[in-house]
XYZ file of C-alpha atoms in Angstrom:
773
model
C -6.656 -20.053 -19.664
C -7.663 -17.059 -21.860
C -4.380 -15.252 -21.852
C -4.752 -11.108 -22.631
C -1.178 -11.129 -24.164
C 0.123 -8.312 -26.326
C 3.082 -7.531 -28.582
C 5.233 -4.899 -26.720
C 5.877 -1.801 -28.924
C 9.217 -0.566 -28.469
C 8.012 2.988 -29.265
C 6.435 2.775 -25.635
C 10.290 3.035 -24.119
C 10.895 6.536 -25.962
C 9.556 8.621 -22.889
C 11.501 7.051 -20.672
C 14.735 7.746 -22.571
C 15.294 11.194 -21.123
C 14.966 10.858 -18.037
C 17.353 7.200 -18.517
C 19.772 9.201 -19.821
C 19.476 12.278 -17.480
C 19.319 9.019 -14.196
C 22.703 7.470 -16.385
C 24.594 10.769 -16.374
C 24.679 11.010 -12.684
C 25.560 7.556 -11.900
C 28.129 7.090 -14.399
C 31.259 8.563 -15.603
C 32.041 9.739 -19.041
C 32.531 6.647 -21.365
C 35.517 7.908 -23.178
C 38.142 5.868 -24.880
C 40.753 6.864 -22.457
C 41.032 3.883 -20.060
C 43.161 5.870 -17.805
C 40.472 7.676 -16.550
C 38.460 4.966 -16.065
C 40.979 2.683 -13.931
C 42.141 5.684 -11.752
C 39.680 4.909 -9.148
C 37.595 1.998 -8.346
C 34.577 1.645 -10.408
C 30.956 0.736 -8.820
C 29.120 -1.934 -9.862
C 25.208 -1.149 -11.439
C 22.308 -1.866 -9.919
C 19.362 -3.500 -11.797
C 17.558 0.083 -12.341
C 20.523 1.650 -13.371
C 21.490 -0.912 -15.676
C 17.902 -1.109 -17.119
C 18.278 2.614 -17.795
C 21.549 2.685 -19.652
C 20.511 -0.035 -21.707
C 16.883 1.420 -22.714
C 19.040 5.064 -23.296
C 20.559 2.904 -26.664
C 16.850 2.865 -28.127
C 16.321 4.723 -30.999
C 14.053 4.315 -34.187
C 12.562 1.238 -33.185
C 16.017 -0.850 -32.813
C 18.347 -1.065 -29.748
C 21.636 -0.092 -31.376
C 25.779 -0.368 -30.114
C 24.983 -2.293 -27.252
C 28.777 -3.520 -26.622
C 30.400 -0.242 -27.269
C 27.872 1.829 -25.335
C 26.919 -1.107 -22.514
C 28.691 -4.355 -22.346
C 32.372 -2.153 -22.927
C 31.165 0.331 -20.146
C 33.476 -0.793 -16.909
C 30.879 -0.505 -14.499
C 28.452 -2.793 -16.632
C 31.851 -5.090 -16.518
C 32.443 -5.104 -12.964
C 28.575 -6.076 -12.111
C 29.073 -9.033 -14.352
C 32.104 -9.853 -12.069
C 29.370 -9.142 -9.279
C 27.174 -11.858 -10.698
C 29.892 -14.421 -11.114
C 30.932 -13.720 -8.070
C 27.929 -14.723 -5.808
C 25.013 -15.703 -8.360
C 21.596 -15.526 -7.187
C 18.639 -16.342 -9.651
C 15.713 -13.955 -8.533
C 17.930 -10.744 -8.439
C 21.657 -10.919 -9.478
C 22.234 -7.105 -9.634
C 20.802 -5.628 -6.186
C 24.060 -6.576 -4.297
C 25.787 -4.166 -2.200
C 29.116 -2.300 -3.113
C 32.040 -4.154 -2.482
C 35.114 -1.994 -3.122
C 37.269 -5.466 -2.641
C 35.539 -6.788 -5.780
C 37.531 -4.539 -7.773
C 40.993 -5.259 -6.245
C 40.484 -8.925 -7.189
C 39.254 -8.441 -10.638
C 42.103 -5.950 -10.982
C 44.559 -8.483 -10.306
C 43.620 -11.272 -13.062
C 43.030 -8.526 -16.018
C 42.518 -4.841 -16.774
C 38.634 -3.889 -16.997
C 39.431 -0.605 -18.638
C 41.379 -2.457 -21.064
C 39.127 -4.985 -21.811
C 36.532 -2.393 -22.263
C 38.472 -0.546 -24.940
C 39.484 -4.036 -26.724
C 35.513 -4.375 -26.899
C 34.439 -1.078 -28.233
C 36.994 -1.176 -30.916
C 36.040 -4.764 -31.726
C 39.598 -6.004 -30.911
C 38.601 -8.860 -28.174
C 40.320 -12.321 -28.954
C 37.854 -14.473 -28.033
C 39.753 -17.634 -29.263
C 42.847 -16.842 -26.925
C 40.164 -16.956 -23.664
C 39.414 -20.444 -24.542
C 41.067 -23.579 -22.965
C 40.495 -26.828 -23.978
C 39.754 -29.694 -21.742
C 41.242 -33.068 -22.727
C 39.819 -35.995 -21.361
C 41.469 -38.636 -19.354
C 40.584 -41.274 -22.038
C 42.050 -41.709 -25.547
C 38.669 -41.636 -27.225
C 36.965 -39.000 -24.922
C 35.465 -35.782 -26.613
C 37.503 -32.633 -25.751
C 35.619 -30.021 -24.036
C 35.951 -25.761 -24.599
C 35.567 -23.698 -21.582
C 35.765 -20.018 -21.508
C 38.694 -18.727 -19.439
C 37.411 -16.277 -16.246
C 37.699 -13.022 -18.555
C 35.685 -14.327 -21.432
C 33.078 -15.595 -18.671
C 32.575 -12.054 -18.097
C 32.010 -10.866 -21.246
C 29.681 -13.555 -21.806
C 27.534 -12.176 -18.181
C 27.635 -8.822 -19.276
C 26.234 -10.018 -23.086
C 23.558 -11.964 -20.933
C 22.608 -8.865 -18.868
C 21.798 -6.620 -21.843
C 20.259 -9.119 -23.861
C 17.972 -10.098 -20.678
C 16.869 -6.256 -20.509
C 16.071 -6.151 -23.977
C 14.298 -9.329 -24.500
C 12.569 -10.488 -21.250
C 9.528 -8.474 -21.134
C 8.871 -9.281 -25.289
C 9.104 -13.508 -24.287
C 5.646 -14.911 -23.996
C 4.328 -15.809 -20.551
C 4.631 -19.837 -21.308
C 8.278 -19.374 -21.905
C 9.919 -20.311 -19.226
C 13.948 -21.325 -18.240
C 16.586 -18.845 -18.183
C 14.316 -15.747 -16.741
C 13.859 -14.346 -13.554
C 11.067 -15.956 -11.650
C 10.135 -18.428 -14.443
C 11.699 -21.678 -13.409
C 10.959 -25.189 -13.558
C 8.644 -25.129 -10.529
C 6.749 -21.866 -12.160
C 5.945 -24.132 -15.031
C 4.709 -27.019 -12.765
C 2.524 -24.543 -10.434
C 1.158 -23.020 -13.757
C 0.062 -26.640 -15.003
C -1.578 -28.041 -11.558
C -3.623 -24.682 -10.961
C -4.377 -23.533 -14.543
C -4.848 -26.471 -17.184
C -8.835 -27.709 -16.715
C -10.144 -30.895 -18.287
C -6.868 -31.764 -20.397
C -7.663 -35.007 -22.669
C -5.166 -35.379 -25.404
C -1.085 -34.032 -25.137
C 2.335 -34.892 -26.301
C 5.990 -33.377 -26.199
C 8.288 -32.395 -28.359
C 11.344 -34.000 -28.699
C 14.541 -33.239 -30.712
C 17.410 -35.224 -32.035
C 20.808 -34.473 -30.190
C 22.179 -32.147 -32.981
C 24.265 -28.937 -32.059
C 23.548 -25.908 -33.666
C 25.608 -25.200 -37.027
C 26.030 -22.102 -39.381
C 21.877 -22.360 -40.721
C 20.987 -22.056 -36.674
C 23.669 -19.443 -36.011
C 23.019 -17.359 -38.947
C 19.043 -17.670 -38.109
C 19.442 -16.819 -34.473
C 21.840 -13.764 -35.411
C 19.066 -12.730 -37.944
C 16.192 -12.796 -34.773
C 18.562 -10.830 -33.200
C 19.252 -8.205 -35.862
C 15.562 -7.583 -35.812
C 15.869 -6.023 -32.058
C 19.210 -4.628 -31.918
C 21.268 -3.012 -34.499
C 24.882 -3.935 -33.395
C 27.490 -5.478 -35.698
C 29.885 -5.963 -32.897
C 27.531 -8.182 -30.797
C 26.734 -10.177 -33.715
C 30.215 -10.819 -34.411
C 31.212 -11.490 -31.020
C 28.067 -14.379 -30.579
C 29.406 -15.850 -34.250
C 33.033 -15.982 -32.980
C 31.742 -17.901 -29.812
C 30.226 -20.337 -31.690
C 33.300 -21.206 -34.246
C 35.805 -21.409 -31.261
C 33.152 -24.026 -29.674
C 32.968 -22.402 -26.630
C 29.322 -21.861 -26.821
C 27.575 -24.669 -28.050
C 23.588 -25.428 -28.183
C 22.741 -28.947 -28.474
C 18.650 -29.565 -28.150
C 17.416 -32.795 -27.035
C 20.310 -33.159 -24.250
C 20.466 -33.361 -20.859
C 22.784 -30.809 -19.752
C 20.244 -27.116 -20.038
C 19.748 -25.432 -16.713
C 21.675 -27.954 -14.698
C 24.317 -26.042 -13.656
C 27.388 -28.030 -15.684
C 30.385 -26.417 -16.862
C 29.688 -27.263 -20.728
C 26.742 -24.762 -20.486
C 27.119 -21.333 -21.346
C 25.719 -18.777 -19.771
C 24.628 -17.523 -23.372
C 22.450 -20.462 -23.815
C 19.346 -20.365 -22.020
C 18.506 -16.925 -23.331
C 19.734 -17.591 -26.728
C 17.159 -20.647 -26.986
C 14.661 -18.216 -25.803
C 15.474 -16.085 -28.378
C 15.609 -18.550 -30.920
C 12.024 -19.940 -30.541
C 10.564 -16.220 -29.606
C 9.042 -16.219 -32.798
C 7.739 -19.565 -32.849
C 6.311 -18.979 -29.215
C 4.397 -15.565 -30.886
C 2.553 -17.775 -33.473
C 1.598 -20.124 -30.673
C -0.065 -17.445 -28.919
C -1.752 -15.495 -31.910
C -3.135 -18.958 -32.347
C -4.262 -19.664 -28.349
C -5.781 -15.939 -28.856
C -7.661 -16.974 -32.206
C -9.076 -20.393 -30.762
C -10.094 -18.491 -27.398
C -12.279 -16.087 -29.290
C -13.890 -18.895 -31.249
C -14.566 -20.496 -28.282
C -15.732 -18.199 -25.416
C -15.982 -19.301 -21.917
C -19.298 -19.064 -20.292
C -20.166 -19.939 -16.356
C -20.588 -23.513 -15.856
C -22.730 -23.363 -12.916
C -25.094 -21.188 -14.677
C -25.377 -23.897 -17.691
C -25.397 -26.877 -15.367
C -28.443 -25.370 -13.662
C -30.296 -24.022 -16.741
C -29.836 -27.062 -18.893
C -28.788 -30.044 -16.530
C -25.158 -30.596 -18.746
C -21.711 -29.106 -18.196
C -19.717 -27.014 -21.234
C -16.337 -27.649 -21.488
C -14.659 -24.941 -23.781
C -11.752 -25.732 -26.153
C -8.625 -24.800 -24.828
C -4.720 -25.084 -25.897
C -2.276 -24.874 -23.364
C 1.637 -24.992 -24.424
C 4.363 -24.773 -21.624
C 8.094 -24.457 -23.345
C 11.231 -24.770 -20.947
C 14.145 -24.166 -22.836
C 14.139 -26.938 -25.231
C 11.259 -28.981 -23.620
C 7.647 -28.417 -25.320
C 4.431 -29.893 -24.202
C 1.253 -29.096 -25.748
C -1.996 -29.797 -24.188
C -5.531 -29.486 -25.575
C -8.763 -30.156 -24.102
C -10.455 -31.150 -27.383
C -10.486 -34.049 -29.750
C -7.721 -35.997 -31.197
C -7.857 -35.358 -35.051
C -7.751 -31.628 -33.435
C -4.546 -32.636 -31.471
C -3.142 -34.027 -34.454
C -3.543 -30.678 -36.678
C -1.449 -28.974 -33.828
C 0.705 -31.484 -33.886
C 1.171 -31.397 -37.978
C 1.802 -27.543 -37.604
C 4.058 -27.810 -34.765
C 6.394 -30.334 -36.802
C 6.253 -28.171 -39.853
C 7.233 -24.781 -38.193
C 9.962 -26.608 -36.307
C 11.307 -28.902 -39.014
C 10.558 -26.138 -41.960
C 11.169 -22.592 -40.196
C 13.117 -23.091 -37.910
C 15.286 -25.884 -39.301
C 15.349 -28.476 -36.620
C 15.250 -32.203 -36.517
C 12.596 -33.544 -34.208
C 12.221 -37.102 -33.213
C 9.110 -38.343 -34.835
C 8.866 -41.660 -33.042
C 9.310 -40.143 -29.339
C 7.191 -36.948 -30.242
C 3.532 -39.166 -30.279
C 0.129 -37.845 -29.053
C -1.050 -39.585 -25.312
C -4.108 -39.667 -23.584
C -3.979 -37.556 -20.678
C -6.037 -39.449 -18.730
C -4.599 -42.881 -19.386
C -1.010 -42.581 -19.992
C 1.629 -40.550 -18.141
C 4.159 -38.215 -19.665
C 7.261 -36.735 -18.606
C 8.108 -33.125 -18.244
C 10.788 -31.279 -16.480
C 11.829 -34.961 -14.879
C 8.436 -35.469 -13.601
C 5.458 -37.188 -14.467
C 2.126 -35.438 -15.533
C -1.254 -37.243 -15.810
C -5.002 -36.131 -15.521
C -6.959 -36.850 -12.773
C -10.094 -36.041 -11.370
C -10.256 -33.866 -7.850
C -10.707 -35.998 -5.588
C -7.390 -38.371 -6.504
C -5.464 -34.634 -5.670
C -8.083 -33.867 -2.557
C -9.469 -37.401 -1.353
C -12.187 -37.455 1.054
C -11.204 -38.261 4.750
C -11.149 -42.187 5.020
C -13.591 -43.731 8.034
C -10.478 -44.162 10.136
C -9.594 -40.429 9.533
C -13.506 -39.154 10.185
C -13.184 -41.320 13.898
C -10.258 -40.119 14.894
C -11.595 -36.069 14.149
C -14.607 -37.019 16.211
C -12.451 -38.298 18.857
C -10.387 -35.223 18.933
C -13.513 -32.975 18.851
C -14.926 -34.957 21.975
C -11.700 -34.772 23.868
C -11.582 -30.901 23.108
C -15.223 -30.805 24.432
C -14.378 -32.507 27.485
C -11.096 -30.306 27.953
C -13.637 -27.205 27.561
C -16.082 -28.643 29.985
C -13.552 -29.108 32.560
C -12.271 -25.650 32.656
C -15.875 -24.497 32.904
C -16.569 -26.740 35.888
C -13.414 -25.301 37.392
C -14.395 -21.876 37.297
C -17.925 -22.734 38.567
C -16.217 -24.664 41.416
C -14.194 -21.617 42.097
C -17.005 -19.393 42.085
C -19.119 -21.775 44.648
C -16.165 -21.850 47.027
C -15.856 -17.899 46.808
C -19.661 -17.714 47.701
C -19.163 -19.873 50.547
C -16.350 -18.301 51.985
C -18.617 -15.251 51.953
C -21.113 -16.872 53.592
C -19.207 -17.802 55.983
C -17.705 -14.228 56.978
C -21.199 -13.072 57.330
C -22.422 -15.767 59.713
C -19.196 -15.360 61.804
C -19.823 -11.419 62.412
C -23.353 -12.132 63.113
C -22.265 -14.357 65.816
C -19.673 -12.321 67.241
C -22.291 -9.649 67.442
C -24.674 -11.957 69.753
C -27.701 -10.577 68.090
C -27.417 -7.528 69.704
C -26.627 -5.060 66.661
C -29.174 -3.120 65.007
C -30.849 -3.918 61.545
C -28.373 -1.549 59.857
C -25.362 -2.215 61.041
C -26.086 -6.032 59.836
C -26.973 -4.180 56.200
C -23.837 -2.447 56.098
C -21.647 -4.817 56.820
C -23.136 -7.584 54.291
C -23.324 -4.536 51.856
C -19.448 -3.726 52.644
C -18.532 -7.644 52.115
C -20.455 -8.107 48.912
C -18.612 -4.814 47.685
C -15.222 -6.881 48.487
C -17.150 -10.005 46.503
C -18.346 -8.005 43.579
C -15.047 -6.456 42.993
C -12.933 -9.507 43.292
C -15.823 -10.887 40.371
C -15.073 -7.827 38.319
C -11.343 -7.941 38.032
C -11.278 -11.988 37.927
C -14.514 -12.532 35.130
C -14.762 -9.212 33.088
C -12.010 -8.300 31.140
C -11.854 -4.789 30.080
C -10.573 -0.975 30.750
C -10.250 0.466 34.056
C -13.283 2.849 33.436
C -15.415 -0.153 32.421
C -14.801 -2.470 35.485
C -15.234 0.923 37.993
C -18.742 1.458 36.438
C -19.652 -2.232 36.818
C -18.583 -2.048 40.319
C -20.853 0.827 41.321
C -23.482 -0.613 39.616
C -23.259 -4.057 41.745
C -22.759 -2.548 44.760
C -25.354 0.769 44.632
C -28.488 -0.075 46.746
C -29.754 -3.334 48.284
C -29.167 -5.521 44.771
C -30.410 -8.796 46.156
C -33.860 -7.613 46.043
C -34.237 -5.752 42.861
C -35.518 -7.572 39.839
C -34.472 -4.706 37.380
C -30.811 -5.663 38.130
C -30.885 -8.026 35.020
C -31.501 -5.293 32.693
C -27.836 -3.772 34.301
C -25.939 -6.618 34.517
C -23.522 -7.505 31.459
C -24.912 -9.384 28.108
C -22.615 -12.010 28.559
C -24.020 -12.705 32.290
C -27.490 -13.206 31.408
C -26.685 -15.280 28.750
C -24.716 -17.641 30.663
C -27.809 -17.312 33.313
C -30.311 -18.289 30.003
C -28.075 -21.032 29.063
C -28.217 -22.600 32.049
C -32.651 -22.585 32.438
C -31.965 -23.890 28.842
C -29.764 -26.971 29.876
C -32.255 -27.321 33.273
C -34.757 -27.819 30.824
C -33.484 -30.133 28.741
C -32.460 -32.730 31.407
C -36.067 -32.346 32.898
C -37.496 -32.800 29.615
C -35.750 -35.550 27.612
C -37.911 -35.714 24.494
C -37.091 -32.038 23.656
C -33.783 -32.873 23.942
C -34.034 -35.731 22.061
C -35.712 -34.371 19.013
C -33.093 -31.440 18.920
C -30.076 -34.200 19.005
C -32.080 -35.650 15.525
C -32.266 -32.516 13.842
C -28.902 -32.123 14.470
C -27.854 -35.553 12.841
C -30.041 -34.972 10.191
C -28.365 -31.437 9.555
C -25.112 -33.324 9.409
C -26.067 -36.131 7.100
C -27.722 -33.467 4.635
C -24.225 -31.637 4.695
C -22.377 -34.671 4.099
C -24.593 -35.820 1.178
C -24.465 -31.831 -0.464
C -20.523 -32.609 -0.284
C -20.827 -35.855 -1.758
C -22.884 -34.689 -4.322
C -20.821 -32.140 -5.218
C -17.620 -33.803 -5.397
C -19.035 -36.473 -7.468
C -20.414 -34.060 -9.700
C -17.029 -32.287 -9.840
C -15.017 -35.718 -10.551
C -17.258 -36.488 -13.545
C -16.996 -33.333 -14.882
C -13.625 -31.666 -14.100
C -10.014 -33.110 -14.715
C -6.966 -31.825 -13.103
C -2.957 -32.611 -13.923
C -1.470 -34.880 -11.201
C 2.362 -34.538 -11.125
C 4.284 -37.197 -9.612
C 7.832 -37.643 -8.991
C 9.102 -40.666 -11.061
C 10.266 -43.218 -8.084
C 11.246 -45.850 -10.334
C 14.010 -43.933 -12.048
C 14.934 -42.021 -8.781
C 15.214 -45.657 -7.273
C 17.370 -46.491 -10.137
C 19.585 -43.427 -9.413
C 20.301 -44.347 -5.984
C 21.029 -47.974 -6.824
C 23.380 -46.608 -9.325
C 25.002 -44.291 -7.349
C 26.122 -46.713 -4.638
C 23.512 -45.517 -1.879
C 21.511 -49.536 -2.264
C 22.848 -52.717 -2.692
C 20.870 -55.252 -5.480
C 18.248 -55.951 -2.420
C 17.527 -51.978 -2.360
C 19.154 -51.913 0.842
C 21.433 -48.557 2.109
C 25.465 -49.531 1.756
C 28.504 -47.435 2.139
C 30.279 -45.228 -0.584
C 34.215 -46.253 -0.289
C 35.241 -44.045 -2.342
C 33.987 -41.368 0.297
C 35.965 -42.552 2.836
C 39.112 -40.589 2.382
C 36.980 -37.449 2.867
C 36.662 -35.890 6.525
C 33.304 -37.061 8.589
C 31.750 -33.415 7.952
C 32.597 -33.648 4.166
C 30.736 -37.289 3.714
C 28.104 -35.709 5.155
C 27.704 -32.562 3.613
C 27.917 -34.309 0.211
C 25.204 -36.597 1.585
C 23.247 -33.491 2.557
C 23.539 -31.859 -1.059
C 22.170 -34.666 -2.614
C 19.104 -34.851 -0.136
C 18.272 -31.506 -0.289
C 18.258 -31.306 -3.428
C 16.009 -34.198 -4.444
C 13.783 -32.787 -1.732
C 13.931 -29.295 -3.158
C 13.354 -30.288 -6.822
C 10.499 -32.985 -6.198
C 8.767 -30.855 -3.135
C 6.132 -29.649 -6.040
C 4.923 -33.745 -6.556
C 1.775 -35.435 -5.499
C 3.721 -38.548 -4.144
C 6.352 -36.041 -2.488
C 6.227 -38.499 0.376
C 7.818 -41.148 -1.375
C 10.733 -39.171 -2.012
C 10.966 -38.349 1.678
C 11.142 -41.921 2.731
C 14.396 -42.284 0.132
C 16.096 -39.406 1.351
C 15.163 -40.090 5.467
C 16.239 -43.717 4.830
C 18.527 -44.714 2.071
C 20.832 -41.798 2.044
C 20.532 -41.059 5.518
C 21.690 -44.759 6.711
C 24.206 -44.994 3.791
C 25.857 -41.732 5.201
C 25.961 -43.579 8.433
C 27.438 -46.751 7.042
C 30.152 -44.830 5.095
C 31.213 -43.176 8.761
C 31.156 -46.834 10.143
C 33.098 -47.955 7.427
C 35.503 -45.240 7.611
C 36.235 -45.619 11.325
C 36.075 -49.596 11.289
C 33.090 -49.350 13.482
C 29.708 -50.927 13.620
C 26.233 -48.798 12.806
C 24.869 -48.761 16.355
C 28.417 -47.157 17.316
C 28.159 -44.504 14.477
C 24.502 -43.946 15.322
C 25.204 -43.477 18.837
C 28.556 -41.029 17.731
C 26.735 -38.715 15.400
C 23.126 -39.593 16.202
C 20.620 -40.013 13.357
C 20.318 -36.120 12.228
C 24.382 -36.742 11.760
C 25.712 -33.966 14.659
C 29.109 -33.130 13.899
C 31.157 -30.670 15.879
C 33.251 -27.554 14.937
C 36.652 -26.700 16.100
C 35.169 -24.729 19.013
C 33.097 -27.828 19.660
C 29.314 -26.364 18.447
C 27.162 -28.777 16.968
C 26.115 -28.477 13.613
C 23.641 -30.320 11.745
C 24.030 -30.051 7.666
C 21.860 -33.327 6.816
C 18.060 -32.837 6.894
C 16.921 -34.134 10.315
C 13.781 -36.224 10.032
C 11.585 -33.922 11.621
C 12.808 -31.579 9.070
C 12.019 -33.956 6.523
C 8.559 -34.556 7.643
C 7.215 -30.917 8.021
C 8.795 -30.385 4.495
C 6.060 -29.686 1.547
C 5.738 -27.443 -1.426
C 8.021 -24.601 -1.170
C 7.682 -21.094 -3.592
C 10.822 -22.433 -5.336
C 11.368 -20.625 -8.952
C 13.701 -22.807 -10.630
C 15.581 -25.215 -8.485
C 18.597 -27.613 -10.195
C 18.041 -30.980 -10.243
C 20.201 -33.362 -8.168
C 22.271 -34.732 -11.632
C 25.361 -32.421 -10.938
C 25.872 -33.150 -7.408
C 25.083 -37.078 -7.582
C 27.516 -37.686 -10.763
C 30.604 -35.615 -8.933
C 32.556 -36.758 -6.356
C 35.277 -34.527 -4.940
C 38.189 -36.159 -3.379
C 40.727 -34.417 -0.907
C 44.170 -35.219 -1.933
C 47.229 -35.094 0.449
C 49.541 -33.483 -1.556
C 52.982 -31.272 -1.128
C 52.545 -28.944 -4.011
C 52.678 -24.782 -3.197
C 49.234 -23.344 -1.985
C 47.597 -22.085 -5.327
C 44.864 -19.400 -4.656
C 41.191 -20.719 -4.785
C 39.653 -21.061 -8.376
C 36.506 -19.942 -7.766
C 35.733 -16.843 -9.573
C 37.578 -13.972 -7.773
C 38.182 -15.687 -4.474
C 41.571 -14.590 -3.518
C 41.981 -17.226 -0.622
C 45.288 -18.988 -0.208
C 44.393 -21.518 1.924
C 43.338 -24.111 -0.145
C 43.115 -28.031 -0.782
C 43.370 -29.818 -3.759
C 40.521 -32.109 -4.562
C 40.405 -34.393 -7.465
C 37.025 -34.522 -9.479
C 35.435 -38.272 -9.960
C 32.551 -38.405 -12.096
C 30.291 -41.515 -11.922
C 29.841 -42.359 -15.330
C 33.966 -42.813 -15.439
C 33.552 -45.029 -12.382
C 30.846 -47.233 -13.751
C 32.439 -47.310 -17.202
C 28.908 -46.468 -18.414
C 27.762 -44.200 -21.472
C 25.385 -41.401 -20.104
C 23.637 -41.756 -23.640
C 22.908 -45.519 -23.034
C 19.518 -45.208 -21.342
C 19.481 -48.925 -20.589
C 22.584 -48.536 -18.506
C 22.080 -44.652 -17.495
C 18.911 -42.989 -15.555
C 16.585 -41.784 -18.526
C 16.386 -38.069 -18.577
C 19.754 -37.550 -15.952
C 22.213 -35.692 -17.298
C 26.123 -35.810 -16.569
C 29.178 -33.616 -16.407
C 31.387 -33.616 -19.297
C 33.828 -36.560 -19.208
C 36.998 -34.095 -20.050
C 37.147 -33.047 -16.286
C 37.120 -36.836 -14.549
C 40.381 -36.698 -12.634
C 41.002 -33.305 -12.881
C 42.573 -31.422 -9.605
C 40.533 -28.347 -8.438
C 42.401 -26.400 -5.968
C 39.698 -24.851 -3.377
C 39.205 -23.034 -0.278
C 37.066 -23.916 2.602
C 33.998 -21.893 1.972
C 33.710 -23.092 -1.773
C 34.175 -26.991 -0.944
C 31.313 -26.695 1.515
C 29.010 -24.704 -1.115
C 29.998 -26.764 -3.554
C 29.209 -29.753 -1.535
C 25.803 -28.573 -0.012
C 24.545 -27.809 -3.828
C 24.803 -24.003 -3.297
C 27.009 -23.632 -6.355
C 28.165 -25.668 -9.406
C 31.077 -25.939 -11.371
C 29.715 -23.107 -13.545
C 30.577 -21.039 -10.723
C 34.190 -22.596 -10.450
C 37.125 -20.788 -13.026
C 38.066 -24.773 -14.049
C 40.478 -23.683 -16.919
C 42.897 -23.323 -13.819
C 42.841 -27.007 -12.864
C 46.128 -28.759 -11.673
C 47.560 -31.824 -12.780
C 48.232 -33.789 -9.831
C 49.804 -37.393 -10.165
């Protein structure tokens, strides 16, 4: 794919600075250091255009300057960050309605005005906002998490960096960007990559960013942003270990609490120079190998032309390189990639796993899915003989139904004519033969005038004027003896009469009909031969990418989580028996829906549907039966196979996807669905505790009616190390072990969203956990 990419010149923003300042001055109060003037009344959050105008107004002399003092420290920006944390939406996180209650909820926890003053004066204490989570086992690793105040600062910095950098990132950089997620990358591979021959994916060793990487990252930021306070805050976040980047792990973009909100955009900034070099290399290669019309070349010389192409897709720390050239050329590209990553970026690459594979004969894993180059007929196979017979049968049935309707209309028309003739003969009989001829003619004309009116209203669809015009034409004069009436009849009626004559000739002369039938059969055969020839040529000259779900890994995850036994049959999960029936169904529904959303773009999506429809559904039924000490049949009779439950008002609710809903599912237009790792490895068990009620620990939730839930992690229950690929599912992440057995007070709304996978532990302030023995 030829990408007409260009470097964005920061000077292009200069004409909008004046208008941005004018707009900004009308939207926000004066940013004076006096916090009293800023906390006297509730501050409204900013919309996305307002925030963008504010950030762009800080541009001068080729750089953005003082973003912390003039943007991040502003109370309206901090309140916007609070709003994003309250109701995160990946696609457009800033277009929310103003909520006055949000400011009061934030004021109960910390003072936004005072926080802004601390940021402007560089007095914000990052270390005081960090909480160390101690694991339950002695040899476990500790985890440093930010409290809610520090999360607001991190989100405000992320929003500012997103406006500065998002338009400067290359088009093949995915992850941590609006509308540029996993499914967008997979859709690009399926639709844009042509004739792949060799590929490899870059695999990094599990090494955290140290001082060298942090300094290099800060140097990259200073190329666009002149702000010493921002650089100092980022360095302090790394020093306190509340912000950590570990390439080669399985936690980025999965909603785990150990991932910071700044990790994604900082990774993209760190790799931005690398991406620009790849983009320039691709443009040079495209200029050296121009694209021609392949159809024209085939018609002229009888051969097909395959231009040399290089495709690169990067999702955070996962890099996939594809080429349509030779293996020697791919080896040169690989050496250049490794030299740049290990030399200039000072990263450690696993050279054993970073191997070149044949795109046709070997599969490669990317984004938790399997990729392979196949002919187009594999993705869009021709109809089988059984399908062809079924289609012909359907067309015959459709033709028979159409003929039956036509015969019914003819039968009704015949009945109407017979009624008219019977009425005419009845009138003639009553007259006794003594009426004058003109009287009989007038009566017949009157009868046919009535009949014409009924015919026009029944068989001609049109306006009132059109029906009146045809009524006058049909009823004026002695139309039964006029031959030129054909010219005055509707064309549809004339065509119908002509078709009748053709059918009559066909039945009277079978030789002519047989010839027409043979001609039609030859035309159909020629059409099928053309389709077969075109399909054969495409299979010999084209290769596409097939995306499959790793079914063996999915089955291993299903077995490891306890959905199935050693025989592969559904079994109950006894750990969930302590939950309410609705919570059990919601937990299963969250896992199932996340699996379906994640793999809906795969070619073998039908197999994933089977796993959700059979294994998860019946495991949930068996768990409910185990809880109530009943049989599977009794549980199905009570909950039905759709797992319906009733609320307090007696209304039926369905959380688990029904069999019909799963059957109708297909490729959705999703951007970045979260993997199932977090929901699958997390179980929240309700406690029967007499502790005093606490506020919900979801971000800025003031509900007091909460219930304590104990976190039970899968790796701790199984006593398995997630880094051991032999016992753990390869490529599957895990929540940090320090949260195991912690108790979280949550309200009914947020626990439901957590079960259903709508929110993750990143949307909860886990530092406010409660110790309950």
